[in-house]
CSV table of C-alpha atoms in Angstrom, one decimal:
chain,number,residue,atom,x,y,z
A,1,UNK,CA,71.7,15.8,38.9
A,2,UNK,CA,74.2,18.3,37.6
A,3,UNK,CA,75.3,16.0,34.8
A,4,UNK,CA,71.6,15.7,33.7
A,5,UNK,CA,71.3,19.5,33.7
A,6,UNK,CA,74.2,20.0,31.3
A,7,UNK,CA,73.8,17.4,28.5
A,8,UNK,CA,76.4,17.3,25.9
A,9,UNK,CA,79.1,19.2,27.9
A,10,UNK,CA,82.4,17.5,27.7
A,11,UNK,CA,85.1,20.1,28.7
A,12,UNK,CA,85.5,22.6,31.5
A,13,UNK,CA,85.3,25.5,29.0
A,14,UNK,CA,82.2,24.2,27.4
A,15,UNK,CA,80.7,23.6,30.9
A,16,UNK,CA,81.4,27.2,31.9
A,17,UNK,CA,79.9,28.6,28.6
A,18,UNK,CA,76.8,26.4,29.0
A,19,UNK,CA,76.4,27.5,32.6
A,20,UNK,CA,76.7,31.1,31.6
A,21,UNK,CA,74.0,30.8,29.0
A,22,UNK,CA,71.8,28.6,31.2
A,23,UNK,CA,71.9,31.2,33.9
A,24,UNK,CA,70.7,33.9,31.5
A,25,UNK,CA,67.8,31.7,30.3
A,26,UNK,CA,66.8,30.9,33.9
A,27,UNK,CA,66.1,34.5,34.6
A,28,UNK,CA,62.8,34.4,32.8
A,29,UNK,CA,61.8,31.1,34.6
A,30,UNK,CA,60.0,31.2,38.0
A,31,UNK,CA,61.8,29.5,40.9
A,32,UNK,CA,60.3,27.5,43.7
A,33,UNK,CA,63.2,28.2,46.0
A,34,UNK,CA,62.7,30.1,49.2
A,35,UNK,CA,65.4,32.5,48.2
A,36,UNK,CA,63.7,35.2,46.1
A,37,UNK,CA,67.0,36.2,44.5
A,38,UNK,CA,66.1,34.7,41.1
A,39,UNK,CA,62.9,36.7,40.7
A,40,UNK,CA,64.3,40.2,40.7
A,41,UNK,CA,64.9,40.4,37.0
A,42,UNK,CA,61.3,41.0,36.1
A,43,UNK,CA,59.5,41.0,32.8
A,44,UNK,CA,60.5,43.8,30.6
A,45,UNK,CA,57.8,43.1,28.1
A,46,UNK,CA,55.0,43.8,30.6
A,47,UNK,CA,56.6,47.0,31.6
A,48,UNK,CA,57.2,48.2,28.1
A,49,UNK,CA,53.6,47.4,27.1
A,50,UNK,CA,52.3,49.6,30.0
A,51,UNK,CA,54.6,52.4,28.9
A,52,UNK,CA,53.9,52.2,25.2
A,53,UNK,CA,53.9,55.9,24.0
A,54,UNK,CA,52.0,54.9,20.9
A,55,UNK,CA,49.5,52.7,22.6
A,56,UNK,CA,46.6,55.0,21.5
A,57,UNK,CA,47.2,54.0,17.8
A,58,UNK,CA,44.9,51.3,16.4
A,59,UNK,CA,47.8,49.5,14.8
A,60,UNK,CA,49.4,46.1,15.3
A,61,UNK,CA,52.1,43.9,13.8
A,62,UNK,CA,54.3,45.3,11.0
A,63,UNK,CA,52.3,48.5,10.7
A,64,UNK,CA,52.8,49.3,14.4
A,65,UNK,CA,56.6,48.6,14.1
A,66,UNK,CA,56.9,51.0,11.1
A,67,UNK,CA,54.9,53.6,13.0
A,68,UNK,CA,57.3,53.2,16.0
A,69,UNK,CA,60.4,53.6,14.0
A,70,UNK,CA,58.9,56.6,12.1
A,71,UNK,CA,58.1,58.2,15.5
A,72,UNK,CA,61.8,57.8,16.5
A,73,UNK,CA,63.0,59.5,13.3
A,74,UNK,CA,60.5,62.4,13.9
A,75,UNK,CA,61.7,62.6,17.5
A,76,UNK,CA,65.3,62.9,16.5
A,77,UNK,CA,64.3,65.7,14.0
A,78,UNK,CA,62.6,67.5,16.9
A,79,UNK,CA,65.7,67.0,19.0
A,80,UNK,CA,67.8,68.8,16.4
A,81,UNK,CA,65.2,71.5,16.2
A,82,UNK,CA,65.1,71.9,19.9
A,83,UNK,CA,68.9,72.4,20.1
A,84,UNK,CA,68.7,74.9,17.3
A,85,UNK,CA,66.0,76.8,19.2
A,86,UNK,CA,68.1,76.9,22.4
A,87,UNK,CA,71.1,78.2,20.4
A,88,UNK,CA,69.0,80.9,18.7
A,89,UNK,CA,67.1,81.8,21.9
A,90,UNK,CA,70.3,82.0,24.0
A,91,UNK,CA,71.9,84.2,21.3
A,92,UNK,CA,68.8,86.5,21.2
A,93,UNK,CA,68.7,86.8,25.0
A,94,UNK,CA,72.4,87.2,25.7
A,95,UNK,CA,73.7,88.7,22.5
A,96,UNK,CA,77.4,89.6,23.1
A,97,UNK,CA,76.9,89.4,26.9
A,98,UNK,CA,76.9,85.6,27.2
A,99,UNK,CA,80.3,85.6,29.0
A,100,UNK,CA,79.1,88.4,31.3
A,101,UNK,CA,75.9,86.6,32.2
A,102,UNK,CA,77.8,83.4,33.1
A,103,UNK,CA,80.6,85.2,35.0
A,104,UNK,CA,79.3,83.5,38.1
A,105,UNK,CA,80.2,80.1,36.5
A,106,UNK,CA,83.7,81.1,35.4
A,107,UNK,CA,85.0,79.2,38.4
A,108,UNK,CA,85.2,75.7,37.0
A,109,UNK,CA,84.1,74.1,40.3
A,110,UNK,CA,80.8,76.1,40.0
A,111,UNK,CA,80.3,74.8,36.4
A,112,UNK,CA,81.0,71.3,37.6
A,113,UNK,CA,78.5,71.7,40.4
A,114,UNK,CA,75.9,73.0,38.0
A,115,UNK,CA,76.4,70.0,35.7
A,116,UNK,CA,76.0,67.6,38.6
A,117,UNK,CA,72.9,69.3,40.0
A,118,UNK,CA,71.2,69.7,36.6
A,119,UNK,CA,71.7,66.1,35.6
A,120,UNK,CA,70.7,64.8,39.1
A,121,UNK,CA,67.4,66.7,38.8
A,122,UNK,CA,66.7,65.9,35.1
A,123,UNK,CA,68.0,62.3,35.4
A,124,UNK,CA,69.5,62.4,32.0
A,125,UNK,CA,73.0,63.3,31.0
A,126,UNK,CA,71.9,63.3,27.4
A,127,UNK,CA,69.5,66.1,28.2
A,128,UNK,CA,72.1,68.1,30.0
A,129,UNK,CA,74.6,67.6,27.3
A,130,UNK,CA,72.2,68.6,24.5
A,131,UNK,CA,71.2,71.8,26.4
A,132,UNK,CA,74.8,72.8,27.0
A,133,UNK,CA,75.7,72.1,23.3
A,134,UNK,CA,72.7,74.3,22.3
A,135,UNK,CA,74.0,77.1,24.6
A,136,UNK,CA,77.5,76.7,23.1
A,137,UNK,CA,75.9,77.3,19.7
A,138,UNK,CA,74.3,80.4,21.2
A,139,UNK,CA,77.6,81.8,22.5
A,140,UNK,CA,78.2,80.2,25.9
A,141,UNK,CA,82.0,80.3,26.5
A,142,UNK,CA,83.6,76.9,26.1
A,143,UNK,CA,85.6,77.2,29.4
A,144,UNK,CA,82.3,77.6,31.2
A,145,UNK,CA,80.6,74.7,29.4
A,146,UNK,CA,83.3,72.0,29.7
A,147,UNK,CA,83.0,71.7,33.6
A,148,UNK,CA,79.2,71.4,33.1
A,149,UNK,CA,79.8,68.5,30.7
A,150,UNK,CA,82.1,66.8,33.3
A,151,UNK,CA,79.4,67.2,35.9
A,152,UNK,CA,76.8,65.6,33.8
A,153,UNK,CA,78.6,62.3,34.1
A,154,UNK,CA,78.3,62.4,37.9
A,155,UNK,CA,74.7,63.4,38.1
A,156,UNK,CA,73.4,60.7,35.8
A,157,UNK,CA,74.2,57.9,38.1
A,158,UNK,CA,71.4,58.7,40.6
A,159,UNK,CA,69.1,56.6,38.4
A,160,UNK,CA,71.0,53.3,39.2
A,161,UNK,CA,70.8,54.0,42.9
A,162,UNK,CA,67.0,54.5,42.7
A,163,UNK,CA,66.8,51.2,40.9
A,164,UNK,CA,68.7,49.5,43.7
A,165,UNK,CA,66.5,51.0,46.3
A,166,UNK,CA,63.6,49.1,44.8
A,167,UNK,CA,65.2,45.9,46.0
A,168,UNK,CA,65.8,47.0,49.6
A,169,UNK,CA,63.3,44.5,51.0
A,170,UNK,CA,65.9,41.7,50.7
A,171,UNK,CA,69.3,42.4,52.3
A,172,UNK,CA,71.3,40.1,50.0
A,173,UNK,CA,69.6,41.4,46.9
A,174,UNK,CA,70.0,45.0,48.0
A,175,UNK,CA,73.7,44.7,48.9
A,176,UNK,CA,74.5,43.2,45.5
A,177,UNK,CA,72.2,45.7,43.7
A,178,UNK,CA,73.6,48.7,45.5
A,179,UNK,CA,77.2,47.7,44.9
A,180,UNK,CA,76.3,47.4,41.2
A,181,UNK,CA,74.6,50.8,41.2
A,182,UNK,CA,77.4,52.7,43.1
A,183,UNK,CA,80.3,51.1,41.1
A,184,UNK,CA,79.1,53.6,38.4
A,185,UNK,CA,79.4,56.4,40.9
A,186,UNK,CA,82.9,55.5,42.1
A,187,UNK,CA,84.0,55.0,38.5
A,188,UNK,CA,82.8,58.4,37.4
A,189,UNK,CA,84.3,60.1,40.5
A,190,UNK,CA,87.7,58.4,39.8
A,191,UNK,CA,87.5,59.6,36.2
A,192,UNK,CA,86.7,63.1,37.4
A,193,UNK,CA,89.6,63.1,39.8
A,194,UNK,CA,92.0,62.2,37.0
A,195,UNK,CA,90.8,64.2,34.1
A,196,UNK,CA,89.2,67.3,35.6
A,197,UNK,CA,92.6,68.6,37.1
A,198,UNK,CA,94.3,67.6,33.8
A,199,UNK,CA,91.8,69.7,31.8
A,200,UNK,CA,92.1,72.6,34.3
A,201,UNK,CA,95.8,72.8,34.1
A,202,UNK,CA,96.5,71.8,30.5
A,203,UNK,CA,93.3,72.2,28.6
A,204,UNK,CA,94.2,68.9,27.0
A,205,UNK,CA,90.7,67.7,26.0
A,206,UNK,CA,89.6,71.1,24.8
A,207,UNK,CA,92.7,71.5,22.6
A,208,UNK,CA,92.3,68.0,21.0
A,209,UNK,CA,88.6,68.5,20.6
A,210,UNK,CA,89.1,71.9,19.1
A,211,UNK,CA,91.5,70.6,16.6
A,212,UNK,CA,89.0,67.9,15.5
A,213,UNK,CA,85.9,70.1,15.5
A,214,UNK,CA,86.9,71.9,12.3
A,215,UNK,CA,86.7,68.6,10.4
A,216,UNK,CA,83.4,67.6,12.0
A,217,UNK,CA,81.8,70.9,11.1
A,218,UNK,CA,83.1,71.0,7.6
A,219,UNK,CA,85.5,73.9,8.1
A,220,UNK,CA,88.4,72.2,6.3
A,221,UNK,CA,89.1,71.2,2.7
A,222,UNK,CA,89.6,67.4,2.9
A,223,UNK,CA,87.3,64.6,2.0
A,224,UNK,CA,86.2,64.1,5.6
A,225,UNK,CA,85.5,67.8,6.0
A,226,UNK,CA,83.3,67.6,2.9
A,227,UNK,CA,81.3,64.7,4.2
A,228,UNK,CA,80.7,66.3,7.6
A,229,UNK,CA,79.9,69.6,5.8
A,230,UNK,CA,77.2,67.8,3.8
A,231,UNK,CA,75.8,66.3,7.0
A,232,UNK,CA,75.7,69.8,8.5
A,233,UNK,CA,74.0,71.3,5.5
A,234,UNK,CA,71.4,68.5,5.5
A,235,UNK,CA,70.6,69.1,9.2
A,236,UNK,CA,70.4,72.9,8.6
A,237,UNK,CA,67.9,72.2,5.7
A,238,UNK,CA,65.6,69.9,7.6
A,239,UNK,CA,65.6,72.1,10.8
A,240,UNK,CA,65.4,75.6,9.2
A,241,UNK,CA,61.5,75.6,8.7
A,242,UNK,CA,60.6,74.9,12.3
A,243,UNK,CA,63.4,76.8,13.9
A,244,UNK,CA,62.7,79.7,11.5
A,245,UNK,CA,59.0,79.8,12.6
A,246,UNK,CA,60.0,79.6,16.3
A,247,UNK,CA,62.5,82.5,15.8
A,248,UNK,CA,59.8,84.6,14.1
A,249,UNK,CA,57.4,84.0,17.0
A,250,UNK,CA,60.2,84.9,19.5
A,251,UNK,CA,61.0,88.1,17.6
A,252,UNK,CA,57.3,89.1,17.9
A,253,UNK,CA,57.7,88.9,21.6
A,254,UNK,CA,60.8,91.0,21.3
A,255,UNK,CA,64.3,91.3,22.6
A,256,UNK,CA,65.5,89.5,25.6
A,257,UNK,CA,62.1,88.1,26.6
A,258,UNK,CA,61.7,86.6,23.2
A,259,UNK,CA,65.1,84.9,23.4
A,260,UNK,CA,64.3,83.6,26.9
A,261,UNK,CA,60.9,82.2,25.7
A,262,UNK,CA,62.6,80.5,22.7
A,263,UNK,CA,65.3,79.0,25.0
A,264,UNK,CA,62.7,77.6,27.4
A,265,UNK,CA,60.7,76.2,24.6
A,266,UNK,CA,63.8,74.4,23.3
A,267,UNK,CA,64.6,73.0,26.7
A,268,UNK,CA,61.1,71.7,27.3
A,269,UNK,CA,61.1,70.1,23.8
A,270,UNK,CA,64.4,68.4,24.6
A,271,UNK,CA,63.1,67.1,27.9
A,272,UNK,CA,60.0,65.6,26.1
A,273,UNK,CA,61.8,64.3,23.1
A,274,UNK,CA,64.7,62.6,24.8
A,275,UNK,CA,62.4,60.9,27.2
A,276,UNK,CA,60.2,59.7,24.2
A,277,UNK,CA,63.2,58.5,22.2
A,278,UNK,CA,64.5,56.5,25.2
A,279,UNK,CA,61.1,54.9,25.8
A,280,UNK,CA,60.6,54.0,22.1
A,281,UNK,CA,64.1,52.6,21.5
A,282,UNK,CA,63.9,50.6,24.7
A,283,UNK,CA,60.7,49.0,23.5
A,284,UNK,CA,62.1,48.4,20.1
A,285,UNK,CA,65.6,47.2,21.0
A,286,UNK,CA,65.6,46.0,24.7
A,287,UNK,CA,65.4,42.4,23.5
A,288,UNK,CA,68.4,42.9,21.3
A,289,UNK,CA,70.2,44.8,24.1
A,290,UNK,CA,69.8,41.8,26.4
A,291,UNK,CA,71.1,39.5,23.6
A,292,UNK,CA,74.2,41.7,23.2
A,293,UNK,CA,74.8,41.8,27.0
A,294,UNK,CA,74.3,38.0,27.2
A,295,UNK,CA,76.7,37.3,24.4
A,296,UNK,CA,79.4,39.5,25.9
A,297,UNK,CA,79.3,37.9,29.3
A,298,UNK,CA,82.5,36.0,30.1
A,299,UNK,CA,84.3,37.4,27.0
A,300,UNK,CA,86.5,40.0,28.8
A,301,UNK,CA,86.6,43.6,29.8
A,302,UNK,CA,86.8,45.0,26.2
A,303,UNK,CA,83.8,43.1,25.1
A,304,UNK,CA,81.8,44.4,28.0
A,305,UNK,CA,82.8,48.0,27.4
A,306,UNK,CA,82.0,47.8,23.7
A,307,UNK,CA,78.7,46.0,24.4
A,308,UNK,CA,77.7,48.7,27.0
A,309,UNK,CA,78.5,51.4,24.5
A,310,UNK,CA,76.5,49.7,21.7
A,311,UNK,CA,73.5,49.1,23.9
A,312,UNK,CA,73.5,52.7,25.2
A,313,UNK,CA,74.0,54.2,21.7
A,314,UNK,CA,71.2,52.0,20.3
A,315,UNK,CA,68.6,52.8,23.0
A,316,UNK,CA,70.0,56.4,23.7
A,317,UNK,CA,69.7,55.8,27.4
A,318,UNK,CA,72.4,54.8,29.9
A,319,UNK,CA,69.5,54.0,32.3
A,320,UNK,CA,68.5,51.1,30.1
A,321,UNK,CA,72.0,49.6,30.5
A,322,UNK,CA,71.7,50.1,34.2
A,323,UNK,CA,68.3,48.5,34.3
A,324,UNK,CA,69.8,45.4,32.7
A,325,UNK,CA,72.8,45.1,35.0
A,326,UNK,CA,71.5,46.1,38.5
A,327,UNK,CA,68.8,43.3,38.6
A,328,UNK,CA,71.3,40.8,37.3
A,329,UNK,CA,73.7,41.6,40.0
A,330,UNK,CA,71.0,41.6,42.6
A,331,UNK,CA,69.9,38.1,41.6
A,332,UNK,CA,73.4,36.7,42.3
A,333,UNK,CA,73.7,35.2,38.9
A,334,UNK,CA,76.5,37.5,37.8
A,335,UNK,CA,79.1,39.2,39.9
A,336,UNK,CA,79.2,43.0,40.0
A,337,UNK,CA,82.9,42.9,38.8
A,338,UNK,CA,81.9,41.0,35.7
A,339,UNK,CA,79.1,43.5,34.9
A,340,UNK,CA,81.2,46.6,35.7
A,341,UNK,CA,82.6,47.1,32.1
A,342,UNK,CA,79.0,47.4,30.8
A,343,UNK,CA,78.4,50.6,32.8
A,344,UNK,CA,81.8,51.9,31.7
A,345,UNK,CA,80.7,51.4,28.1
A,346,UNK,CA,77.4,53.1,28.8
A,347,UNK,CA,79.3,56.3,29.6
A,348,UNK,CA,80.7,56.3,26.1
A,349,UNK,CA,77.5,55.4,24.4
A,350,UNK,CA,75.5,58.2,26.1
A,351,UNK,CA,77.8,60.9,24.5
A,352,UNK,CA,76.4,60.1,21.0
A,353,UNK,CA,73.3,62.3,21.7
A,354,UNK,CA,75.6,65.4,22.2
A,355,UNK,CA,77.4,64.7,19.0
A,356,UNK,CA,74.0,64.4,17.1
A,357,UNK,CA,72.9,67.7,18.8
A,358,UNK,CA,76.1,69.5,17.7
A,359,UNK,CA,75.3,68.9,14.0
A,360,UNK,CA,72.3,71.2,14.4
A,361,UNK,CA,74.5,74.2,15.1
A,362,UNK,CA,75.5,76.4,12.3
A,363,UNK,CA,77.5,79.6,11.7
A,364,UNK,CA,80.5,80.8,13.7
A,365,UNK,CA,79.4,78.9,16.9
A,366,UNK,CA,79.1,75.5,15.2
A,367,UNK,CA,82.7,74.7,15.9
A,368,UNK,CA,82.3,75.6,19.6
A,369,UNK,CA,79.2,73.3,19.9
A,370,UNK,CA,81.1,70.4,18.3
A,371,UNK,CA,84.1,71.0,20.5
A,372,UNK,CA,82.0,70.7,23.6
A,373,UNK,CA,80.4,67.5,22.4
A,374,UNK,CA,83.8,66.0,21.5
A,375,UNK,CA,85.2,67.0,24.9
A,376,UNK,CA,82.4,64.9,26.5
A,377,UNK,CA,83.1,62.0,24.2
A,378,UNK,CA,86.8,62.0,24.7
A,379,UNK,CA,86.6,62.4,28.4
A,380,UNK,CA,84.5,59.2,28.7
A,381,UNK,CA,86.6,57.3,26.1
A,382,UNK,CA,90.0,58.2,27.5
A,383,UNK,CA,88.8,57.5,31.1
A,384,UNK,CA,87.7,54.0,30.0
A,385,UNK,CA,91.0,53.3,28.3
A,386,UNK,CA,93.1,54.6,31.2
A,387,UNK,CA,91.2,53.2,34.2
A,388,UNK,CA,90.2,49.8,32.7
A,389,UNK,CA,93.8,49.1,31.4
A,390,UNK,CA,95.5,49.7,34.7
A,391,UNK,CA,94.7,47.0,37.3
A,392,UNK,CA,95.2,49.2,40.3
A,393,UNK,CA,92.8,51.8,39.0
A,394,UNK,CA,90.3,49.3,37.7
A,395,UNK,CA,90.0,47.7,41.1
A,396,UNK,CA,89.2,50.9,43.0
A,397,UNK,CA,85.5,51.4,41.9
A,398,UNK,CA,84.4,47.9,42.8
A,399,UNK,CA,86.1,48.1,46.1
A,400,UNK,CA,84.5,51.4,46.9
A,401,UNK,CA,81.1,50.1,45.8
A,402,UNK,CA,81.4,47.0,48.0
A,403,UNK,CA,82.4,49.0,51.0
A,404,UNK,CA,79.5,51.4,50.6
A,405,UNK,CA,77.0,48.6,49.9
A,406,UNK,CA,78.1,46.9,53.1
A,407,UNK,CA,77.4,50.1,55.1
A,408,UNK,CA,74.1,50.7,53.3
A,409,UNK,CA,72.9,47.2,54.0
A,410,UNK,CA,73.4,47.7,57.8
A,411,UNK,CA,71.7,51.1,57.8
A,412,UNK,CA,69.8,52.7,54.9
A,413,UNK,CA,70.7,56.2,56.2
A,414,UNK,CA,74.0,55.8,54.4
A,415,UNK,CA,72.1,55.6,51.1
A,416,UNK,CA,70.5,59.0,51.7
A,417,UNK,CA,73.8,60.5,53.0
A,418,UNK,CA,75.5,59.3,49.8
A,419,UNK,CA,72.8,60.4,47.3
A,420,UNK,CA,72.1,63.7,49.1
A,421,UNK,CA,75.7,64.5,49.7
A,422,UNK,CA,77.4,63.6,46.4
A,423,UNK,CA,74.6,64.8,44.1
A,424,UNK,CA,73.0,67.7,45.9
A,425,UNK,CA,74.5,69.1,49.1
A,426,UNK,CA,78.2,69.1,48.1
A,427,UNK,CA,77.4,70.7,44.7
A,428,UNK,CA,75.2,73.4,46.2
A,429,UNK,CA,77.8,74.1,48.9
A,430,UNK,CA,80.4,74.4,46.2
A,431,UNK,CA,78.4,77.0,44.3
A,432,UNK,CA,77.6,79.1,47.4
A,433,UNK,CA,81.1,78.8,48.9
A,434,UNK,CA,82.9,79.6,45.7
A,435,UNK,CA,80.8,82.6,44.9
A,436,UNK,CA,81.3,83.9,48.5
A,437,UNK,CA,85.0,83.4,48.5
A,438,UNK,CA,85.8,84.5,45.0
């Protein structure tokens, strides 16, 4: 029977490649087997149709596609405006007292905890990063912002755990899904354990990012500086009208309250816009994302990391990458260790939003905003290079995930202990304990 299922395969390598492709194709086909493992992948098209943000438009075909892409461009423009509003509002509200207002977060562990909590609640590291970048543009001290950006990496992985919980009805599926979800947790925790102390004691990432930020904000005299300066000028030009109107309305309210209102408006706009961008790009590109993931399977760690970064950059949502890998692992078609590089790449891809947001900053704080965005990018990039290139380190996240998944399969209480402890209780205790002791 197996020979009939693989016509034209003559070598072991060809057989393995055929089997890999065949497994992917089988995901969309219903199975008569008693084991429901092969049915967890679902149909993305159905879900995306139900969640169509532009479903109210009487358009179809090419006209609908053009409208969808145009809406993404407008949403990115609104994102840039929102970051500008946060920067202006924070500057109006805090003035020269930004450092004083955030004195409670001068302890880096408090900043780290705030980043974890904010992202766990918002369920989007892109949102947290964009807000922090906007606050940097408004005068937030870099030493306060950097730990928050580190924390954003940890908080974002709650999403994958929630995806795995949706498969808790089948023990085999759940164990595989939960190990895939939590390998992201263990990887991010390992990266934090390595780079957070390094940054605290040496300021390595901040120094390198600061040296690069001048070129990205057009502060130098070279060709590259001129290119980025032109980009910054263009962003300023397209955002000035809306941000200017918002600033005028805030000034009518007056003083601190006007600044607070403008900051809140910017935060709300970011929450709405990033969610919209994620949904639209997922609808437009999820098929292409699956194709990239499929083509990269079996081609090695580097291919997986690059593919994960490309997918996440394209759809502007690490949750999309997770939603592709967790069901695949749950189905048993692909091992968690083979899919692991994709979530590592997702960490890199998700930093692009912060870089885009940083271009909306102008004036003396533009360099600080870009420095923060670059710190986040370099943290995730250097972590991927270091951890994935050293076999001992690379093996730790999968082992931790398999251990936790085995416990969670026996008793779901471990899931709630893990999620509640890592993402909420420990960060809250860190904030209260640190402020009490120091």
